[in-house]
């Protein structure tokens, strides 16, 4: 899981390069894991943080398959809108840095193959015919930036997720700054990271 993400992040020496590299790297992320999310942060020398969040779709809108009916479409849209609205409060700098948040493109979904873990996934319809269980679990991926008016060096960043993603109990953060690269497993919303 980590090696592929780090390889993708190493390609990004500037946040804009990270954005160009992110779509091909997205397909390489590790298998879908319930209750866990990934947060990739690239801090540039130009007062900018580029963030990528990857979270199981079930934690965003309550199911992990393609929306099958109007009710599921509405639940999905509401969950995605809630997530987008929360991005500004998900990453909070301690000192006033005058940051503006910009969502980059639409929130994306990606499917991951479901592994059967040794048990059958056949369903039967009313006529007794077997139907194949859906084989994909979906993740939601969102990219956004914080463009700040002052330096980010030695800033402290609080990562808040519990309010918008209550099912997530761990976020793995890959942090790339001009000075270092670090991987952190956060188990508590409100955890502080030194930039």
XYZ file of C-alpha atoms in Angstrom:
195
model
C 0.000 0.000 0.000
C 2.504 2.614 1.137
C 5.255 1.949 -1.400
C 3.079 2.666 -4.426
C 1.612 5.823 -2.893
C 5.049 7.055 -1.894
C 6.411 6.304 -5.354
C 3.625 8.403 -6.820
C 4.308 11.227 -4.373
C 8.059 11.160 -5.021
C 7.319 12.014 -8.634
C 5.729 15.239 -7.430
C 8.397 17.747 -6.555
C 5.911 20.585 -6.894
C 2.230 20.449 -6.024
C 1.209 21.028 -9.622
C 3.208 17.975 -10.692
C 1.406 16.034 -7.974
C -1.899 16.953 -9.572
C -0.733 15.765 -12.960
C 0.577 12.512 -11.493
C -2.416 11.818 -9.231
C -4.848 10.205 -11.714
C -2.430 7.440 -12.817
C -1.379 6.913 -9.214
C -4.979 6.647 -8.045
C -5.393 3.311 -9.761
C -2.441 1.959 -7.782
C -3.836 2.598 -4.308
C -4.198 -0.339 -1.980
C -7.289 -2.428 -1.626
C -10.374 -0.922 -0.099
C -10.446 -1.204 3.729
C -13.491 -0.417 5.855
C -12.961 2.207 8.577
C -9.700 3.471 7.085
C -8.897 6.341 4.747
C -5.819 7.762 3.043
C -4.811 11.424 3.043
C -1.917 12.514 0.837
C -0.540 16.005 1.498
C 2.036 17.840 -0.597
C 3.296 21.096 0.912
C 4.927 23.379 -1.640
C 7.371 26.216 -1.188
C 4.770 28.451 -2.853
C 2.489 28.569 0.234
C 0.247 25.808 -1.100
C -0.966 22.474 0.249
C -2.361 19.965 -2.230
C -4.508 17.297 -0.574
C -5.948 14.010 -1.805
C -8.420 12.066 0.358
C -9.411 8.480 -0.461
C -12.221 7.024 1.649
C -14.572 4.014 1.314
C -17.818 5.150 -0.321
C -19.841 3.534 2.468
C -18.358 6.044 4.909
C -19.445 8.943 2.682
C -22.939 7.953 1.543
C -23.788 4.619 3.134
C -23.218 2.060 0.361
C -20.292 0.872 -1.747
C -21.842 -0.024 -5.082
C -23.038 2.021 -8.022
C -26.286 3.839 -7.175
C -29.160 1.603 -8.306
C -32.220 3.779 -7.797
C -33.268 7.407 -7.259
C -33.068 7.097 -3.461
C -29.459 5.883 -3.646
C -28.607 8.617 -6.164
C -29.983 11.215 -3.721
C -28.075 9.673 -0.762
C -24.882 9.633 -2.809
C -25.237 13.277 -3.893
C -26.018 14.386 -0.325
C -22.983 12.521 1.055
C -20.644 13.931 -1.590
C -21.954 17.466 -1.036
C -21.457 17.113 2.732
C -17.881 15.922 2.161
C -17.071 18.797 -0.226
C -18.567 21.337 2.198
C -16.393 19.976 5.037
C -13.052 20.198 3.221
C -12.298 23.691 4.543
C -12.621 22.500 8.141
C -10.918 19.125 7.641
C -7.425 20.678 7.499
C -6.962 23.610 9.894
C -3.749 25.614 10.278
C -2.974 26.876 13.801
C -1.513 30.244 12.846
C -3.442 32.491 10.546
C -2.034 31.860 7.108
C -4.873 33.338 5.061
C -5.656 30.122 3.182
C -8.313 29.732 0.503
C -9.689 26.250 -0.236
C -10.287 25.130 -3.824
C -11.766 21.753 -4.789
C -9.944 20.507 -7.873
C -12.377 18.911 -10.284
C -15.253 16.693 -9.328
C -15.162 14.174 -6.527
C -14.231 10.880 -8.163
C -15.237 7.311 -7.478
C -13.029 4.314 -8.035
C -13.987 0.653 -7.859
C -11.829 -1.988 -6.224
C -12.307 -5.713 -6.793
C -13.981 -7.468 -3.896
C -12.117 -10.491 -2.580
C -14.435 -13.275 -1.505
C -12.329 -14.256 1.548
C -13.264 -17.900 1.097
C -17.050 -17.595 1.287
C -19.645 -17.765 -1.436
C -21.414 -14.658 -2.673
C -24.346 -16.039 -4.586
C -27.841 -14.651 -4.148
C -30.996 -16.283 -5.328
C -33.880 -14.439 -6.855
C -37.476 -15.504 -6.205
C -37.323 -18.053 -9.024
C -34.350 -19.800 -7.420
C -31.855 -18.539 -10.002
C -28.438 -17.598 -8.733
C -27.202 -14.037 -9.225
C -23.584 -13.027 -8.957
C -22.684 -10.803 -6.021
C -21.278 -7.407 -7.015
C -17.540 -7.698 -7.209
C -16.509 -4.084 -6.688
C -16.295 -1.892 -3.623
C -16.180 1.820 -4.352
C -13.931 4.472 -2.870
C -14.433 8.212 -3.089
C -11.450 10.382 -3.993
C -11.310 14.167 -3.673
C -8.471 16.589 -4.462
C -8.281 20.098 -3.046
C -5.779 22.851 -2.372
C -5.154 25.342 0.373
C -3.486 28.391 -1.148
C -2.103 30.436 1.722
C -0.882 34.011 2.026
C 2.126 33.244 4.209
C 4.753 30.572 4.699
C 3.716 27.087 5.792
C 7.114 26.203 7.264
C 6.775 25.084 10.896
C 2.995 25.493 10.793
C 0.864 23.011 12.687
C -2.033 21.424 10.840
C -4.980 19.810 12.624
C -6.700 16.982 10.747
C -10.420 16.839 11.635
C -12.578 14.124 10.150
C -14.916 12.692 12.787
C -17.825 15.058 12.100
C -18.058 14.351 8.374
C -16.663 10.773 8.377
C -17.765 9.205 11.690
C -17.140 5.623 10.472
C -13.444 6.295 9.856
C -11.242 5.244 12.784
C -7.851 5.613 11.080
C -6.421 7.911 8.421
C -3.023 7.121 6.953
C -1.336 10.397 6.037
C 1.520 10.588 3.559
C 3.128 14.012 3.976
C 5.606 15.434 1.483
C 7.208 18.804 2.285
C 10.233 20.503 0.721
C 12.283 19.128 3.653
C 10.930 15.667 4.357
C 8.605 12.799 3.594
C 6.637 11.139 6.367
C 3.923 8.527 6.850
C 1.601 8.830 9.844
C -1.319 6.731 11.036
C -3.847 8.981 12.758
C -6.306 7.272 15.100
C -7.952 10.322 16.599
C -9.714 13.176 14.866
C -8.086 16.461 15.795
C -4.541 15.108 15.532
C -1.885 17.772 14.941
C 0.794 17.401 12.248
C 3.871 19.627 12.025
C 4.488 20.862 8.498
